[in-house]
mmCIF file of C-alpha atoms and ligand atoms in Angstrom:
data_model
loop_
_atom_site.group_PDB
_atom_site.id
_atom_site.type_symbol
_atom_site.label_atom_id
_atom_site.label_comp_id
_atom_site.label_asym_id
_atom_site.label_seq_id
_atom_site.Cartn_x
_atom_site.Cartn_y
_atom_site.Cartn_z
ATOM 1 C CA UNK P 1 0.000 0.000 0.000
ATOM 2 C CA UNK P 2 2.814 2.185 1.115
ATOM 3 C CA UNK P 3 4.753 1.454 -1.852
ATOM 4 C CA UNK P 4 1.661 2.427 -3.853
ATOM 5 C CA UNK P 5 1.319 5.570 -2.947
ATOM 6 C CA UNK P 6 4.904 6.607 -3.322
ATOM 7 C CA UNK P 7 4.667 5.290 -6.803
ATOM 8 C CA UNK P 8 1.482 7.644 -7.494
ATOM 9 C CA UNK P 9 3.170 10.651 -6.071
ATOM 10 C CA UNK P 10 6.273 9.913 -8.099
ATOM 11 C CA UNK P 11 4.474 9.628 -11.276
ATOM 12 C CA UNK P 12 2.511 12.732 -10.190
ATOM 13 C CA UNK P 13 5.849 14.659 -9.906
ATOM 14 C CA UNK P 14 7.276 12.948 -13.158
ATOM 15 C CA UNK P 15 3.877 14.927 -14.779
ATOM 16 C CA UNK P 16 4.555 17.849 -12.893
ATOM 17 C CA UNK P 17 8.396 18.183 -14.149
ATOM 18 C CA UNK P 18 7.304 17.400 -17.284
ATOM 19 C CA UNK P 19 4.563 20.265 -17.425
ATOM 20 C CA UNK P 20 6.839 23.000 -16.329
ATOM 21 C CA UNK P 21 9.850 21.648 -18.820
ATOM 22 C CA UNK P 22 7.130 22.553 -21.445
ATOM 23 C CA UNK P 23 6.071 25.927 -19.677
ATOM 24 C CA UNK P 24 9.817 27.328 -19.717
ATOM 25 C CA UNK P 25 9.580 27.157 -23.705
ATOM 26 C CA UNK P 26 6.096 29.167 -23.800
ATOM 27 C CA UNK P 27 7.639 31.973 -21.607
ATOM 28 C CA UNK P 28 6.422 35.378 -21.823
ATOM 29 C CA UNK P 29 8.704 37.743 -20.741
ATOM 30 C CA UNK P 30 7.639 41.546 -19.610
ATOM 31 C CA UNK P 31 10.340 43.803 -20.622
ATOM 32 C CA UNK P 32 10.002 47.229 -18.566
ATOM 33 C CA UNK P 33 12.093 50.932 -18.455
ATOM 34 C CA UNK P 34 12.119 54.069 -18.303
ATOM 35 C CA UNK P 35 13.222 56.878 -21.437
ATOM 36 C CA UNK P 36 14.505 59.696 -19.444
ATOM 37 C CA UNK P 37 15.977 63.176 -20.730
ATOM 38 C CA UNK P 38 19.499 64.014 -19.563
ATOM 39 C CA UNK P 39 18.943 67.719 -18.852
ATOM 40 C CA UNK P 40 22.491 68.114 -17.366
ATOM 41 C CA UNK P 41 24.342 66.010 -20.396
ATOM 42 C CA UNK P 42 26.306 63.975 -17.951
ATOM 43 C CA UNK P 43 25.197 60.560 -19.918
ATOM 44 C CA UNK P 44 23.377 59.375 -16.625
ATOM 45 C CA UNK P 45 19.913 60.051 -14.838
ATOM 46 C CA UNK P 46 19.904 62.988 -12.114
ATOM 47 C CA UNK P 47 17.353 64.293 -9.644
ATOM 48 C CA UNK P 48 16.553 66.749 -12.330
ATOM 49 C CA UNK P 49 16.495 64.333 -15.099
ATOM 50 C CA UNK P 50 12.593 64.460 -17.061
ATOM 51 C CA UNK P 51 10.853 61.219 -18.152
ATOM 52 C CA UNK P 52 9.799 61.370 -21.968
ATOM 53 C CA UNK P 53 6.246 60.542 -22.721
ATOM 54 C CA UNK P 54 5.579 59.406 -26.292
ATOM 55 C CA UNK P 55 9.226 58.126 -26.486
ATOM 56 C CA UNK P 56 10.266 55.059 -29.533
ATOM 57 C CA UNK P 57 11.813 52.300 -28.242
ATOM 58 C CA UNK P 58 12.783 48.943 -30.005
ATOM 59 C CA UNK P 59 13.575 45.536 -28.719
ATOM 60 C CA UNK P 60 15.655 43.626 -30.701
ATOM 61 C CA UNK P 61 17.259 39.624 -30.319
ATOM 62 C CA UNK P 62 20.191 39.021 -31.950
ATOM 63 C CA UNK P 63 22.029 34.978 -32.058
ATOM 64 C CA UNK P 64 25.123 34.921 -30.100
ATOM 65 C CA UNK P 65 26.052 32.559 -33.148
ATOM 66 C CA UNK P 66 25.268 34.161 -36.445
ATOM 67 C CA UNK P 67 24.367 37.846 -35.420
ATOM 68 C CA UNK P 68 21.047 36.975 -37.088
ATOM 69 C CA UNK P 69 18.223 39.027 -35.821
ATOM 70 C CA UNK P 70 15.873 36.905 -33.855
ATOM 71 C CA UNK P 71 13.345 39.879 -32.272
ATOM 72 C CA UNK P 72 12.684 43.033 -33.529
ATOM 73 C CA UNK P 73 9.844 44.898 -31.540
ATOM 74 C CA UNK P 74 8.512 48.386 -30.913
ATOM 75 C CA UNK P 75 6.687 50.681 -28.353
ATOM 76 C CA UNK P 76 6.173 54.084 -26.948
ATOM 77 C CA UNK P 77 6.932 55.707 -23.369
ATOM 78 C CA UNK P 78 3.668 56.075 -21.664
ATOM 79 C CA UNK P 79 3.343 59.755 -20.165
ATOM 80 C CA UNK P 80 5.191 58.622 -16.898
ATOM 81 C CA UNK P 81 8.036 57.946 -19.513
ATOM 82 C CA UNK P 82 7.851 54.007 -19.184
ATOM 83 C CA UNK P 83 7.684 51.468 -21.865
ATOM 84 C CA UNK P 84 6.299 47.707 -21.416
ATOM 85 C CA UNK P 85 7.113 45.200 -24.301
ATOM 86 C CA UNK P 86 5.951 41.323 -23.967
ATOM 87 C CA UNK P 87 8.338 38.906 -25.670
ATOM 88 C CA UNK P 88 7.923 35.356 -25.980
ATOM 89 C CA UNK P 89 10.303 32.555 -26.114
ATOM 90 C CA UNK P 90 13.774 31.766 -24.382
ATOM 91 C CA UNK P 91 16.487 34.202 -25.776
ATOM 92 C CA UNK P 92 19.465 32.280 -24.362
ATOM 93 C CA UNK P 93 21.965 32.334 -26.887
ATOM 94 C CA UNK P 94 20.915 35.726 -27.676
ATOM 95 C CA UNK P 95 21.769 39.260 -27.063
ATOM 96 C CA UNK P 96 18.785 41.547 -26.360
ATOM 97 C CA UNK P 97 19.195 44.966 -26.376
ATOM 98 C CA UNK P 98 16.160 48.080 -25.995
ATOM 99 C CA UNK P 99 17.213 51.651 -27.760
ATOM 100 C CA UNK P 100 15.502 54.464 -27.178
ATOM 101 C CA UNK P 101 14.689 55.314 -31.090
ATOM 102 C CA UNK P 102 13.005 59.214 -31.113
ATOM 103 C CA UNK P 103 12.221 61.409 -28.766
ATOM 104 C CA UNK P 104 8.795 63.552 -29.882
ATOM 105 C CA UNK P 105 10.311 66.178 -27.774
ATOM 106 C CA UNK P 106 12.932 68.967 -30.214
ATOM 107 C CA UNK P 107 14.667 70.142 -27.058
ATOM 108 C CA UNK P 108 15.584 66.924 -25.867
ATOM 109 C CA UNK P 109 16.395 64.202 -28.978
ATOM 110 C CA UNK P 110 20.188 63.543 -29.665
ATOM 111 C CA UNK P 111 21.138 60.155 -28.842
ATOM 112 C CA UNK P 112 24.783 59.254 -27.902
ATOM 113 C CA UNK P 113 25.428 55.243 -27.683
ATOM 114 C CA UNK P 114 26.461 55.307 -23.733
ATOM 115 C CA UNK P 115 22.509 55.996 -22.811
ATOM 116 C CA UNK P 116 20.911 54.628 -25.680
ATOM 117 C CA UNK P 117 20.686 50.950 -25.235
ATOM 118 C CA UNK P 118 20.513 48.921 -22.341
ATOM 119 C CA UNK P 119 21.250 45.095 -22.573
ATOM 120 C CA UNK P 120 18.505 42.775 -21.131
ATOM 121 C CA UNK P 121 18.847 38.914 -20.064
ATOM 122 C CA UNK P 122 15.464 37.254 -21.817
ATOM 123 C CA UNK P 123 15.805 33.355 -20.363
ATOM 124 C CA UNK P 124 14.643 31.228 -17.780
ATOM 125 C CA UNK P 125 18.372 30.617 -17.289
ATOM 126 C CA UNK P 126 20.260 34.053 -16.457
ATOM 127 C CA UNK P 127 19.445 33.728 -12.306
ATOM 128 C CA UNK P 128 16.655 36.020 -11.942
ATOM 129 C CA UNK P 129 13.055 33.913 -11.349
ATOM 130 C CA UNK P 130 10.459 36.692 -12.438
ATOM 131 C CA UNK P 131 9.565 36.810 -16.211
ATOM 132 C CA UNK P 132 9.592 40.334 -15.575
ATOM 133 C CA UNK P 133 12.672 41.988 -16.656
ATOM 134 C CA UNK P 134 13.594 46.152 -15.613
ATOM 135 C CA UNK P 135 15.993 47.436 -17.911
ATOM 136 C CA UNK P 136 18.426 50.019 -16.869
ATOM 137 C CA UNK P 137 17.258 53.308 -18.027
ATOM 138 C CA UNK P 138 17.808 54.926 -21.666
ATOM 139 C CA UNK P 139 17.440 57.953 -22.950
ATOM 140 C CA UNK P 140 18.295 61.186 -24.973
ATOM 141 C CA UNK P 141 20.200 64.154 -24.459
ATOM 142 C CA UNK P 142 19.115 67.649 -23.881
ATOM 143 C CA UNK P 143 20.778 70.310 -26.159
ATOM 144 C CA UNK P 144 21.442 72.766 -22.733
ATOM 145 C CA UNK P 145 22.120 71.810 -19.647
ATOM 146 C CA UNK P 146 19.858 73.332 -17.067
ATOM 147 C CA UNK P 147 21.340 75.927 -14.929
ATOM 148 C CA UNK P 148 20.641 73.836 -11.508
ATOM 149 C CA UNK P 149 22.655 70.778 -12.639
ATOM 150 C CA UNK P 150 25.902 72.687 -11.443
ATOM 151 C CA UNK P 151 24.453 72.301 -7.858
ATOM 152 C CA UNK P 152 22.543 68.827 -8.632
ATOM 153 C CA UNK P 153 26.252 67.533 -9.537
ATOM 154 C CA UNK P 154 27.824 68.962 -6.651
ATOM 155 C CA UNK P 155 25.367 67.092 -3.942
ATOM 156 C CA UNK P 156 26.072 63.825 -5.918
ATOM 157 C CA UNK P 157 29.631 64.442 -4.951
ATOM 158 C CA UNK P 158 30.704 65.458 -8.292
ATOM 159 C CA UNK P 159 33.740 68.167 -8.317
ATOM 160 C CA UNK P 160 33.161 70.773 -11.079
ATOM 161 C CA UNK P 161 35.580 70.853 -13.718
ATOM 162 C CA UNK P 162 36.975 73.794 -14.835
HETATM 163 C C1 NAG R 201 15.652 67.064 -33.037
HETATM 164 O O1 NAG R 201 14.561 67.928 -33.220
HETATM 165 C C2 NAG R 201 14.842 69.019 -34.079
HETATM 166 C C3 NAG R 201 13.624 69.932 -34.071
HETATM 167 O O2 NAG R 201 12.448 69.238 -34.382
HETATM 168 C C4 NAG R 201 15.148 68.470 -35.481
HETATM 169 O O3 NAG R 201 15.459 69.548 -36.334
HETATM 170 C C5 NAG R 201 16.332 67.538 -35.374
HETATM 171 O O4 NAG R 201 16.574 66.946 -36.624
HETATM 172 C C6 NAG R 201 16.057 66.450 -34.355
HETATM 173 N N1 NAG R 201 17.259 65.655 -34.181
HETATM 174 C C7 NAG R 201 17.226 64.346 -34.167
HETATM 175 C C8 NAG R 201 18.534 63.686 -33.900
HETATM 176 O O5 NAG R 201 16.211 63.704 -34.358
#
């Protein structure tokens, strides 16, 4: 009778391996960040740093192997500035990368490569258990610095260079 019973509830565990084996290859993964404006051109985000509403972002997968593109998606900042992009499938032996694209705002649009992309890690394998994946932020320059990032920098601990 014992031995029954541990038979069922191995078999029911065999099942229940089996089932999420199958799961990890219908993953849907929730890619999140924010597009911010670098109003003090320092190539990272400040207290003073604006969110860009309306922003173009693209997702794209590329094979560590071939380079061949695997993933190309798009989306828009909502007005808080944040993007949401669902990707399916495990991107293992890929690289995954979200650029910020166009900014609908004149003031603030160049892009410069440090800000612009942020890598992001789209398998069941790279450590982190939530199919929900934050990105680092990305975003565009502003053509003038504002005239408060002198002090901003200075509270971060930054010394002025002159
Ligand atoms: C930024 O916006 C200005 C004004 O609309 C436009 O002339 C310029 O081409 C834009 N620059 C980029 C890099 O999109």
């Amino acid at each position: 009778m014992a031995k029954a019973v541990a038979l069922i509830a191995a078999s029911a565990l065999c099942v229940l391996a089996l089932a999420s084996l199958a799961q990890c290859h219908n993953e849907v993964f929730t890619v999140e960040g924010k597009v911010y404006c670098d109003t003090c051109r320092v190539l990272f985000e400040t207290k003073v740093s604006e969110y860009i509403a309306g922003a173009d972002v693209k997702l794209q997968c590329r094979s560590r192997e071939d380079d061949s593109v695997t993933v190309t998606m798009t989306g828009k900042t909502n007005k808080d500035g944040y993007y949401r992009l669902s990707v399916s499938g495990d991107h293992e032996n890929e690289i995954c990368e979200v650029t910020a694209v166009s900014s609908p705002n004149p003031d603030c649009n160049e892009t410069v490569p440090e800000i612009r992309t942020a890598r992001v890690a789209l398998s069941d394998n790279s450590g982190i258990l939530s199919t929900v994946r934050y990105c680092n932020p990305i975003g565009f320059v502003k053509k003038e610095s504002l005239s408060s990032c002198i002090e901003v920098l200075d509270d971060m601990g930054f010394v002025p260079q002159v």
